[in-house]
XYZ file of C-alpha atoms in Angstrom:
712
model
C 1.681 17.852 -25.387
C 0.479 18.178 -22.011
C 0.607 22.167 -21.897
C -2.320 22.581 -23.938
C -4.498 21.680 -21.221
C -5.200 23.581 -18.107
C -4.667 21.356 -14.863
C -5.185 22.864 -11.727
C -1.645 22.324 -9.557
C -3.306 23.002 -6.037
C -1.791 21.945 -2.794
C -4.721 19.884 -2.409
C -3.517 17.471 -5.448
C -0.322 16.824 -4.107
C -1.626 13.424 -2.859
C -1.255 9.720 -3.618
C -3.133 8.284 -6.889
C -4.261 5.033 -6.931
C -4.443 4.205 -10.512
C -5.500 0.995 -12.111
C -4.773 0.353 -15.972
C -6.309 -2.090 -18.077
C -4.392 -2.714 -21.108
C -1.990 -5.621 -22.860
C 1.187 -3.038 -22.912
C 2.381 -1.937 -19.393
C 4.914 0.575 -21.020
C 2.441 3.046 -21.786
C 0.984 2.597 -18.101
C 4.338 3.363 -16.710
C 4.384 6.065 -19.254
C 0.988 7.611 -18.100
C 2.719 7.096 -14.227
C 5.476 9.358 -15.176
C 3.161 12.332 -16.954
C 0.819 11.982 -13.411
C 3.824 12.312 -11.360
C 3.684 16.200 -11.613
C 0.856 15.985 -10.066
C 0.877 13.731 -7.237
C 3.193 12.789 -4.965
C 2.813 8.995 -5.273
C 1.162 7.157 -8.055
C 0.601 3.494 -7.141
C -0.058 1.540 -10.409
C -2.186 -1.328 -10.466
C -1.769 -3.098 -13.981
C -3.520 -6.059 -15.171
C -4.923 -7.377 -18.473
C -7.597 -10.350 -17.474
C -10.870 -10.631 -15.830
C -9.924 -12.889 -12.882
C -7.065 -10.545 -12.394
C -9.408 -7.660 -12.162
C -12.084 -9.271 -9.900
C -9.476 -9.667 -7.437
C -7.541 -6.489 -7.572
C -11.037 -4.639 -6.940
C -10.401 -5.376 -3.197
C -8.094 -2.778 -3.033
C -9.597 1.003 -3.362
C -8.728 2.613 -6.557
C -9.181 6.213 -7.629
C -9.419 5.828 -11.242
C -9.806 3.262 -14.150
C -8.435 3.551 -17.168
C -9.283 1.003 -19.959
C -7.529 0.056 -23.450
C -7.324 -3.366 -24.069
C -7.526 -6.598 -22.268
C -7.012 -10.386 -23.039
C -10.361 -11.617 -22.710
C -12.594 -8.427 -21.500
C -14.420 -6.156 -23.159
C -15.164 -2.327 -21.843
C -18.764 -3.799 -21.209
C -17.348 -6.526 -19.169
C -15.507 -3.937 -17.127
C -18.507 -1.740 -16.820
C -20.621 -4.733 -15.366
C -18.187 -6.217 -12.985
C -17.729 -2.908 -11.006
C -21.594 -2.280 -11.007
C -21.939 -5.901 -9.728
C -19.357 -5.200 -7.300
C -20.995 -1.557 -6.089
C -17.709 0.190 -6.567
C -17.338 3.637 -6.959
C -14.465 3.818 -9.318
C -14.628 6.060 -12.387
C -13.518 4.779 -15.920
C -11.937 6.180 -18.703
C -12.090 4.181 -21.880
C -9.532 4.780 -24.744
C -10.639 4.846 -27.890
C -8.520 3.968 -31.332
C -10.973 6.293 -33.812
C -11.801 10.033 -32.765
C -15.010 9.721 -34.141
C -15.846 6.934 -31.696
C -14.474 8.931 -28.596
C -17.521 11.463 -29.821
C -15.672 14.671 -29.116
C -17.178 17.864 -29.074
C -15.807 21.051 -31.146
C -13.481 21.924 -28.628
C -11.723 18.316 -28.827
C -13.256 17.360 -25.024
C -15.221 14.483 -24.497
C -18.987 14.932 -25.340
C -20.176 12.848 -22.438
C -18.616 13.232 -19.047
C -21.279 12.000 -16.423
C -21.305 10.458 -13.183
C -18.373 7.891 -12.618
C -17.535 7.715 -16.382
C -15.409 9.773 -19.006
C -17.305 7.959 -21.896
C -14.134 7.452 -24.124
C -10.920 9.739 -24.957
C -8.847 9.117 -28.016
C -5.680 7.008 -28.115
C -2.776 9.098 -27.753
C -4.253 12.200 -26.130
C -1.801 12.465 -23.364
C -2.297 15.726 -22.188
C -6.493 15.091 -21.891
C -6.092 11.828 -20.439
C -4.173 13.348 -17.438
C -6.571 16.045 -17.348
C -9.558 13.499 -17.244
C -7.832 11.353 -14.587
C -7.221 14.188 -12.128
C -10.439 15.487 -12.769
C -11.836 11.696 -11.853
C -9.493 11.894 -9.020
C -11.083 15.018 -7.225
C -14.412 14.015 -7.994
C -13.734 10.477 -6.292
C -12.398 12.045 -3.125
C -15.071 14.510 -2.993
C -17.659 11.384 -3.506
C -15.937 9.603 -0.818
C -15.650 12.200 1.843
C -19.158 12.964 1.246
C -20.300 9.293 1.463
C -17.968 9.530 4.995
C -19.894 12.099 6.084
C -23.123 10.794 5.399
C -22.344 7.489 7.077
C -20.679 9.464 10.419
C -23.897 11.529 10.443
C -25.994 8.463 10.453
C -23.868 6.673 13.257
C -24.076 9.927 14.873
C -27.802 10.258 14.638
C -28.197 6.830 15.663
C -25.979 7.205 18.978
C -27.393 10.266 19.770
C -31.064 9.351 19.342
C -29.947 5.999 21.959
C -28.685 8.127 24.213
C -31.832 10.208 24.238
C -34.016 8.111 24.597
C -32.360 6.413 27.456
C -31.266 9.693 29.007
C -33.019 11.053 32.286
C -32.777 14.726 31.091
C -35.384 15.984 28.986
C -35.194 16.135 25.521
C -36.735 16.926 22.630
C -36.764 17.830 18.827
C -38.498 20.829 17.062
C -38.824 22.020 13.671
C -39.576 25.497 13.174
C -40.867 25.912 16.334
C -42.858 22.612 16.315
C -42.171 19.549 18.577
C -41.604 16.361 16.365
C -40.365 14.457 19.248
C -39.741 13.889 22.771
C -38.146 11.270 25.208
C -39.999 10.130 27.967
C -38.452 12.681 30.939
C -39.565 15.470 28.876
C -43.004 14.075 28.430
C -43.226 13.785 32.364
C -42.015 17.013 32.893
C -44.655 18.900 31.052
C -47.068 16.544 31.565
C -47.999 14.638 28.578
C -48.996 11.036 28.356
C -47.561 9.625 25.037
C -45.515 10.648 22.007
C -48.667 11.186 20.203
C -49.966 13.997 22.400
C -46.732 16.320 21.955
C -46.192 16.265 18.691
C -47.239 19.441 16.535
C -47.833 21.618 19.767
C -45.631 24.861 19.391
C -42.925 25.394 21.999
C -44.326 28.513 23.250
C -47.000 26.582 24.756
C -44.940 25.514 27.258
C -43.328 29.017 27.967
C -45.051 31.122 30.747
C -45.608 35.072 30.804
C -45.687 37.085 27.751
C -42.073 38.430 28.045
C -40.909 34.835 27.706
C -42.791 34.274 24.753
C -41.160 36.970 23.032
C -37.584 36.712 24.235
C -37.821 32.866 23.036
C -38.946 33.726 19.559
C -35.804 36.369 19.209
C -33.502 33.788 20.604
C -35.019 30.918 18.330
C -34.987 33.147 15.345
C -30.807 34.113 15.841
C -30.347 30.385 16.296
C -31.945 29.397 13.189
C -30.043 32.169 11.239
C -26.460 30.335 12.605
C -25.920 32.992 15.511
C -24.310 30.538 18.574
C -23.371 33.121 20.330
C -26.039 32.288 22.790
C -27.413 29.000 23.016
C -29.125 28.902 26.456
C -32.300 30.473 27.236
C -33.827 30.815 30.977
C -37.651 30.914 31.332
C -40.538 29.976 33.174
C -41.993 26.482 32.124
C -45.750 25.827 32.229
C -46.722 22.099 32.466
C -50.122 20.973 30.917
C -51.729 21.189 34.449
C -50.940 24.950 34.443
C -48.330 24.821 37.149
C -45.002 26.428 36.692
C -41.188 25.937 37.481
C -37.919 27.702 36.538
C -35.962 25.544 33.929
C -33.296 26.458 31.183
C -33.363 25.776 27.788
C -30.640 24.582 25.541
C -30.452 24.240 21.906
C -28.221 22.372 19.315
C -28.585 21.446 15.788
C -28.973 18.037 15.229
C -30.482 15.666 12.548
C -33.733 13.642 12.640
C -33.877 10.846 9.962
C -31.604 12.476 7.737
C -33.142 15.852 8.198
C -31.924 19.003 9.778
C -33.677 19.651 13.170
C -33.354 21.611 16.524
C -32.413 19.856 19.663
C -33.704 21.131 22.942
C -32.689 20.197 26.094
C -34.745 21.544 29.402
C -33.115 21.621 32.723
C -34.105 21.987 36.521
C -30.112 22.024 37.294
C -26.701 22.486 36.105
C -25.940 19.179 35.097
C -26.746 16.763 32.150
C -26.965 13.219 31.545
C -25.181 13.537 27.957
C -22.379 15.684 29.772
C -21.781 12.838 32.203
C -22.061 10.386 29.346
C -19.473 11.983 27.635
C -17.233 12.428 30.858
C -17.543 8.594 31.603
C -16.361 7.917 28.174
C -13.379 9.972 28.265
C -12.636 8.570 31.740
C -12.661 4.960 30.270
C -9.839 6.045 27.821
C -7.730 7.910 30.194
C -4.864 6.005 32.347
C -5.662 7.967 35.779
C -1.935 7.811 36.450
C -0.540 9.542 33.805
C -3.680 11.636 32.047
C -2.401 9.699 28.814
C -4.568 8.002 26.478
C -5.174 4.371 27.865
C -4.833 0.806 26.075
C -8.585 1.074 25.074
C -7.926 4.295 23.493
C -4.789 3.467 22.186
C -5.821 0.298 19.993
C -8.990 2.484 18.691
C -6.596 4.849 17.810
C -4.323 2.355 15.842
C -7.224 0.732 14.348
C -8.234 4.095 13.130
C -4.808 4.892 11.663
C -4.930 1.497 9.924
C -8.284 2.362 8.615
C -6.639 5.940 6.914
C -4.287 3.752 5.513
C -5.660 0.997 3.893
C -8.597 3.440 1.934
C -5.591 5.928 1.223
C -6.459 9.126 3.498
C -3.465 8.931 5.144
C -0.016 8.181 3.421
C 2.399 6.410 6.311
C 2.488 6.135 10.260
C 5.298 4.560 12.545
C 4.222 2.434 15.529
C 6.795 2.894 18.766
C 6.532 0.332 21.605
C 8.086 1.961 24.664
C 9.515 0.236 27.764
C 10.961 1.546 30.562
C 13.984 -0.908 31.517
C 14.598 -1.016 34.774
C 11.104 -1.289 36.522
C 11.698 -3.936 38.927
C 15.017 -2.399 40.284
C 13.319 1.102 41.163
C 10.233 -0.874 42.652
C 12.653 -2.579 44.837
C 14.320 0.570 45.594
C 11.597 3.012 46.057
C 8.813 0.852 46.205
C 5.380 0.863 44.028
C 4.833 4.702 45.312
C 8.327 5.880 43.527
C 7.674 3.466 40.473
C 4.566 5.525 40.033
C 6.471 8.708 39.932
C 9.012 7.989 37.542
C 6.338 6.247 35.310
C 4.867 9.740 35.613
C 7.785 11.675 34.823
C 8.476 9.445 32.041
C 5.030 9.948 30.399
C 5.319 13.682 31.042
C 8.414 13.643 28.945
C 6.759 11.151 25.726
C 4.192 13.504 25.986
C 5.807 16.643 25.707
C 8.189 14.868 22.863
C 5.964 13.321 20.555
C 2.575 15.242 21.217
C 3.172 18.580 21.880
C 5.880 18.713 19.379
C 5.318 16.040 16.829
C 1.506 16.200 16.798
C 1.827 12.312 17.716
C -0.452 10.067 19.870
C 1.048 8.726 23.459
C -0.663 6.242 25.197
C 0.328 4.168 28.223
C -0.233 0.697 27.088
C 0.457 -1.159 30.323
C 2.284 -0.454 33.609
C 5.655 0.637 32.111
C 4.980 0.398 28.258
C 4.138 3.120 26.256
C 2.713 3.193 22.667
C 3.437 6.233 20.169
C 1.682 6.551 16.993
C 3.710 9.138 14.328
C 1.606 9.972 11.224
C 2.858 10.900 8.036
C 6.820 10.856 9.206
C 9.271 9.440 7.475
C 11.398 6.585 9.223
C 14.127 8.509 9.575
C 12.114 11.132 11.433
C 10.750 8.588 13.569
C 13.829 7.267 14.457
C 15.505 10.500 15.156
C 12.736 11.825 17.273
C 12.525 8.523 19.496
C 16.615 8.463 19.645
C 16.384 12.068 21.062
C 13.705 10.977 23.543
C 15.796 8.167 24.967
C 18.953 10.341 25.370
C 16.510 12.867 27.150
C 15.142 10.272 29.371
C 18.514 8.324 30.106
C 19.698 11.871 31.857
C 16.639 12.080 33.796
C 17.149 12.424 37.732
C 13.842 11.267 38.994
C 13.390 12.455 42.729
C 11.720 10.106 44.737
C 11.787 11.622 48.697
C 15.062 11.803 49.436
C 16.043 9.271 46.885
C 17.314 9.727 43.020
C 16.510 7.041 40.226
C 16.858 6.570 36.800
C 16.036 4.608 34.209
C 16.167 3.923 30.523
C 14.287 3.303 27.483
C 13.990 0.422 24.725
C 12.113 1.039 21.770
C 10.935 -1.094 18.843
C 9.772 0.846 15.709
C 7.436 -0.194 12.760
C 6.537 1.352 9.853
C 2.613 1.158 8.545
C 1.475 1.902 5.156
C -1.601 1.035 2.740
C -0.235 -2.754 2.846
C 0.226 -3.339 6.648
C -0.867 -6.355 8.400
C -3.507 -6.086 11.038
C -2.791 -3.551 14.096
C -2.481 -6.646 16.817
C 0.643 -8.041 14.267
C 2.001 -4.525 14.288
C 1.951 -3.978 17.692
C 3.817 -7.702 18.029
C 6.309 -6.779 15.787
C 6.954 -3.582 17.120
C 7.187 -5.390 20.599
C 9.678 -8.100 19.201
C 11.826 -5.644 18.152
C 11.870 -3.932 21.656
C 12.246 -7.114 23.230
C 15.795 -7.607 21.521
C 17.341 -4.947 23.741
C 18.724 -6.233 27.534
C 16.432 -4.836 30.061
C 19.118 -4.596 31.857
C 21.563 -2.394 29.521
C 21.415 1.320 30.786
C 22.654 2.449 27.412
C 20.881 5.464 26.003
C 20.427 4.399 22.118
C 18.171 0.987 22.239
C 15.898 1.988 19.516
C 15.360 -0.517 16.496
C 13.084 -0.551 13.387
C 11.544 -3.748 12.281
C 12.768 -5.250 9.078
C 10.226 -8.049 7.753
C 13.279 -9.480 5.786
C 14.466 -10.395 9.526
C 11.650 -12.764 9.885
C 11.220 -13.507 6.414
C 13.380 -16.839 6.274
C 11.499 -17.989 9.603
C 7.830 -17.840 8.262
C 6.530 -18.581 4.988
C 3.409 -16.120 4.924
C 6.031 -13.109 5.942
C 8.366 -14.215 3.158
C 5.444 -13.849 1.032
C 4.572 -10.386 2.265
C 8.376 -9.476 2.105
C 8.393 -10.545 -1.431
C 5.333 -8.678 -2.482
C 6.639 -5.458 -0.691
C 9.866 -6.287 -2.869
C 8.000 -6.557 -5.903
C 5.537 -3.299 -5.014
C 8.496 -1.063 -4.087
C 11.117 -1.851 -6.422
C 13.730 -3.777 -3.487
C 14.446 -6.482 -5.175
C 18.023 -6.184 -7.054
C 19.521 -6.758 -10.228
C 22.940 -7.761 -11.128
C 24.890 -8.612 -14.825
C 27.632 -10.999 -15.371
C 29.082 -10.657 -19.005
C 29.628 -13.677 -21.187
C 32.363 -13.888 -23.791
C 31.704 -14.923 -27.163
C 34.797 -16.872 -28.612
C 33.405 -16.188 -32.011
C 33.556 -12.620 -32.063
C 35.698 -12.092 -29.337
C 33.837 -9.685 -27.400
C 31.973 -9.208 -24.253
C 28.871 -7.353 -24.794
C 26.462 -9.790 -23.862
C 25.272 -9.881 -20.247
C 23.349 -12.158 -18.273
C 20.793 -10.653 -15.815
C 20.662 -12.251 -12.377
C 17.536 -11.380 -9.746
C 17.878 -11.381 -6.030
C 16.175 -10.434 -3.276
C 17.939 -9.201 -0.371
C 17.756 -10.577 2.993
C 18.306 -8.558 6.535
C 21.693 -10.940 7.500
C 23.240 -9.401 4.441
C 22.681 -12.575 2.288
C 19.937 -12.782 -0.976
C 17.612 -15.352 -2.150
C 18.424 -16.024 -5.666
C 16.128 -16.777 -8.826
C 16.000 -20.293 -8.357
C 14.786 -19.729 -4.696
C 12.412 -16.793 -5.459
C 10.525 -18.994 -7.827
C 8.812 -21.335 -5.455
C 7.642 -18.454 -3.103
C 6.219 -16.396 -6.382
C 4.777 -19.725 -7.699
C 2.625 -20.310 -4.034
C 1.689 -16.967 -4.178
C 0.642 -16.654 -7.960
C 3.478 -14.079 -8.154
C 5.370 -15.490 -11.175
C 4.115 -13.125 -13.930
C 4.668 -10.013 -11.317
C 7.956 -11.064 -11.197
C 8.870 -12.162 -14.749
C 7.227 -8.320 -15.690
C 9.468 -6.614 -13.054
C 13.007 -8.409 -14.225
C 11.787 -7.586 -18.146
C 11.229 -4.077 -17.436
C 13.902 -3.337 -15.348
C 16.217 -4.750 -17.050
C 15.191 -3.219 -20.555
C 15.143 0.191 -18.801
C 18.766 -0.566 -17.819
C 20.105 -2.051 -21.039
C 18.696 1.107 -23.035
C 20.642 3.514 -20.389
C 23.480 1.218 -20.978
C 23.563 1.250 -24.803
C 23.592 5.049 -25.120
C 27.519 4.729 -24.280
C 27.767 1.086 -25.585
C 25.261 0.728 -28.422
C 26.120 -3.352 -28.830
C 25.177 -4.580 -25.465
C 22.616 -7.346 -25.179
C 21.221 -8.817 -22.046
C 20.384 -12.612 -21.539
C 17.081 -12.859 -19.037
C 15.851 -15.658 -17.374
C 12.214 -16.290 -16.993
C 10.032 -18.839 -14.889
C 7.238 -20.940 -16.529
C 4.619 -17.871 -16.303
C 4.792 -17.041 -20.391
C 4.203 -20.784 -21.039
C 1.196 -21.347 -18.936
C -2.406 -20.430 -19.546
C -3.025 -16.924 -18.311
C -3.160 -13.077 -19.065
C 0.446 -13.056 -19.077
C 1.503 -15.826 -21.766
C -1.143 -14.650 -23.808
C 0.067 -10.726 -23.972
C 4.028 -12.120 -23.843
C 4.783 -11.880 -27.483
C 3.072 -8.177 -27.330
C 4.879 -7.542 -24.219
C 8.146 -8.515 -25.920
C 7.482 -6.348 -28.705
C 7.342 -3.381 -26.996
C 10.289 -3.618 -24.872
C 12.399 -4.631 -28.272
C 10.851 -0.999 -29.846
C 11.827 0.533 -26.330
C 15.495 -0.825 -26.816
C 15.313 1.047 -30.366
C 14.148 -1.710 -32.305
C 16.931 -4.303 -32.028
C 15.798 -7.692 -31.478
C 18.920 -9.226 -31.236
C 19.710 -7.250 -28.034
C 17.408 -9.230 -26.044
C 17.774 -13.078 -25.389
C 15.199 -14.958 -23.379
C 15.741 -18.454 -21.523
C 13.807 -20.829 -19.877
C 14.775 -23.881 -17.719
C 14.624 -27.248 -19.333
C 12.321 -28.974 -17.372
C 9.666 -26.345 -17.571
C 9.821 -26.284 -21.637
C 9.135 -30.365 -21.203
C 6.088 -29.654 -18.982
C 5.069 -27.034 -21.344
C 6.360 -28.375 -24.681
C 2.924 -27.253 -27.008
C 2.837 -23.617 -25.529
C 6.568 -23.266 -25.611
C 6.706 -24.452 -29.263
C 3.894 -21.735 -30.187
C 5.499 -18.837 -27.844
C 9.386 -19.727 -29.239
C 7.959 -19.844 -32.790
C 6.213 -16.274 -32.260
C 9.365 -15.040 -30.577
C 11.364 -15.713 -33.918
C 8.864 -14.197 -36.244
C 9.982 -10.966 -34.266
C 13.685 -11.919 -34.227
C 13.777 -12.119 -30.624
C 16.417 -15.081 -30.030
C 15.491 -17.689 -26.695
C 17.422 -20.292 -25.269
C 17.522 -22.865 -22.474
C 18.862 -22.722 -18.965
C 20.085 -25.819 -16.932
C 20.293 -27.776 -19.811
C 21.156 -31.337 -19.361
C 19.434 -31.419 -16.466
C 16.874 -33.750 -17.627
C 17.266 -37.075 -19.693
C 14.791 -35.790 -22.319
C 17.359 -32.638 -23.185
C 17.645 -33.745 -26.931
C 13.701 -33.472 -27.425
C 13.871 -29.353 -26.289
C 16.778 -29.340 -29.219
C 14.780 -31.602 -31.681
C 11.177 -29.644 -30.943
C 12.025 -26.439 -29.827
C 15.321 -25.560 -31.726
C 16.722 -22.818 -29.646
C 19.273 -20.122 -30.207
C 21.352 -21.310 -27.155
C 21.685 -23.301 -24.358
C 23.008 -22.848 -21.011
C 24.610 -25.767 -19.263
C 23.530 -27.078 -15.864
C 26.081 -26.443 -13.211
C 26.524 -30.365 -12.887
C 28.652 -30.362 -16.322
C 31.281 -27.850 -15.018
C 32.051 -29.818 -11.614
C 35.406 -32.383 -11.217
C 36.184 -32.046 -14.990
C 39.633 -33.264 -14.005
C 37.758 -36.630 -13.783
C 37.641 -37.948 -17.465
C 34.311 -39.453 -17.194
C 32.924 -36.025 -16.749
C 34.972 -34.458 -19.091
C 33.592 -37.053 -21.589
C 30.045 -36.429 -20.433
C 30.689 -32.521 -21.076
C 32.013 -33.106 -24.465
C 29.511 -35.317 -25.718
C 26.505 -33.097 -24.131
C 27.909 -30.242 -26.417
C 29.016 -32.314 -29.464
C 24.869 -33.252 -29.305
C 24.133 -29.718 -29.044
C 26.174 -28.216 -31.639
C 24.592 -31.154 -34.014
C 21.585 -29.226 -33.897
C 23.337 -25.991 -34.771
C 22.531 -24.547 -31.253
C 25.077 -22.417 -29.516
C 26.426 -23.571 -26.168
C 27.126 -21.521 -23.217
C 29.234 -22.647 -20.579
C 28.721 -21.178 -17.415
C 30.374 -21.373 -13.746
C 33.852 -21.088 -14.977
C 35.797 -20.335 -11.550
C 39.272 -21.650 -12.037
C 41.673 -21.493 -14.308
C 41.688 -25.207 -15.248
C 38.337 -25.210 -15.878
C 39.272 -22.358 -17.768
C 41.597 -23.912 -20.172
C 39.319 -27.059 -20.712
C 36.201 -24.593 -22.084
C 37.964 -23.667 -24.967
C 38.608 -26.833 -26.291
C 35.245 -28.362 -25.795
C 33.357 -26.817 -28.480
C 31.300 -24.047 -26.383
C 30.702 -20.863 -27.899
C 30.124 -19.056 -25.043
C 31.776 -18.625 -21.560
C 31.023 -17.398 -18.406
C 31.871 -17.597 -14.834
C 33.991 -15.616 -12.054
C 37.009 -16.502 -12.965
C 36.139 -14.248 -16.324
C 34.472 -11.670 -14.719
C 31.960 -11.860 -11.420
C 28.606 -10.572 -11.395
C 28.129 -7.021 -10.498
C 25.290 -4.137 -10.022
C 26.497 -2.513 -13.236
C 27.158 -3.591 -16.907
C 31.050 -3.634 -16.607
C 32.492 -3.669 -20.044
C 36.072 -5.340 -20.038
C 38.605 -7.052 -22.200
C 38.481 -10.984 -21.936
C 40.579 -13.094 -19.613
C 43.819 -14.514 -21.302
């Protein structure tokens, strides 16, 4: 029980968790996700069971790896791969034997060191959840430390370059002694080279005892952390004895990774460092509006993308905004008047997005702006954008004695950890914005990018859309009842999976398969359908315990891969989840796939028969070797190809159908006659020898299992 363990539920734990599970059974991984959802806003699950998938998935960043069982890997293999990849990823190994787990007297792991909890007994969910939470926090802290070290190192490199090329006199001191000085500093005090000043106390360069005493007190306070005063004015002394009035500034710094004190000697009130900083800021500001410019925008967008991919940021929205009637304003009040309008719109955008919504606003080009909002929902981004477009539409812009108005067109794109490059994101936002007419003066021109709108036009985008659909459960399942003539019941339902498109249409299973095959997603597609259909069946059987489902699968379970090797174990787990009724699940495969993988299919079907799970064939009769399938595989059911239910008013087609069903019945296999869409076909279906009848005439497919009496 989880309440036997204490896990700190602090606000900083309300974040996302990227959990990688290596196991043969996905249901336990999902159970683990459910337990962890109490402590994290989102749990992103990566699930695999073979070595090739592990190497590929390690390209993404994971917080914790839980290892149980794998098809072709041991724990030693996993540790070796992670060490070879030089990846920071804690490993928690599940051990079947508590003695192997090496627990101490408190029931906790004997060894918790570095990046690995050595082992935890299987079934100790509370201990496992606690370990995952602790390791997640450890990884977060270590990554932050690595990031800070990198930032420190890069800052030090930049600072050293600036100092070496600066005209200001800069030196580094440690405990009041020089350890570095740039050329202007050496020249200022009359030293010929670095070797002459290293080891020289700073007080040697200060004239007058009072100045020396004051400097020592000043340096002592600074070393103790007092930053209330960082400047010290005194009389400096050169090596030739001459003196000059100067001001000294101290700052904490690092040199070769070690803390030191930076000292700048000024003979006037300006420094090159300040000038460099001001120039860098000026390069990233738009002079007309004071907003960030295109350079700063691309840098900010790139940083946002980086934060999303490494999990620091959950989501962001990019808004590309256009002032619509700029040419008309220019022709009416001239370029100066257009500049006035741009400044007014820029001010309103800054007020609305930056000051009120903590966003980033940039003038991307003459009359185009980009807004980036972090950690807001799409609805929130849309609402804010619509309010701003309404404000701009009602804005009266005075240019001399004239008054002009303008409207905005806005394209919105959501970014998450799977977002494409910043350039692609901008292109998508621009494409949405361009859908609005530049001459339309309405105040509600705000559109959101929908990847499904491009999916039908571009294979790579369609692939991205399918991957997102699998990741975010955007596929849809529907169910169509099948009437059993022998039992006079309709408690068997065929499961259909579809991919919804922007135009209201949907890609069917047959059209999804080529995309999934091209992008190595067949196993993920089959897993998704099996798990989600079974979940729905479990729910339905609470009120209709006789409900059963017929699920069509791809060739993934027949191929030589991790999914195929773990297929029977996965089906066994699903049957257990249903309640142990193996008859409630019927799996069917395409006839051509079965012929292509006949040996593997025979092995899988025998294994399915051993656990009591029924299996069948869909698109039966679509090849010339359909009888080989009956002879060698002995399926429980075959679902006829669509061609056998067409034009049955023609005698030749009806004879062909009756001949095929006679062959099937001779092998003692049940026939499912689908696509019954007309009364005439329905009347024939009763007489041709099929056991199961299905089609829109009896009952169309719906999003839920609808239990209704059969049509008479």
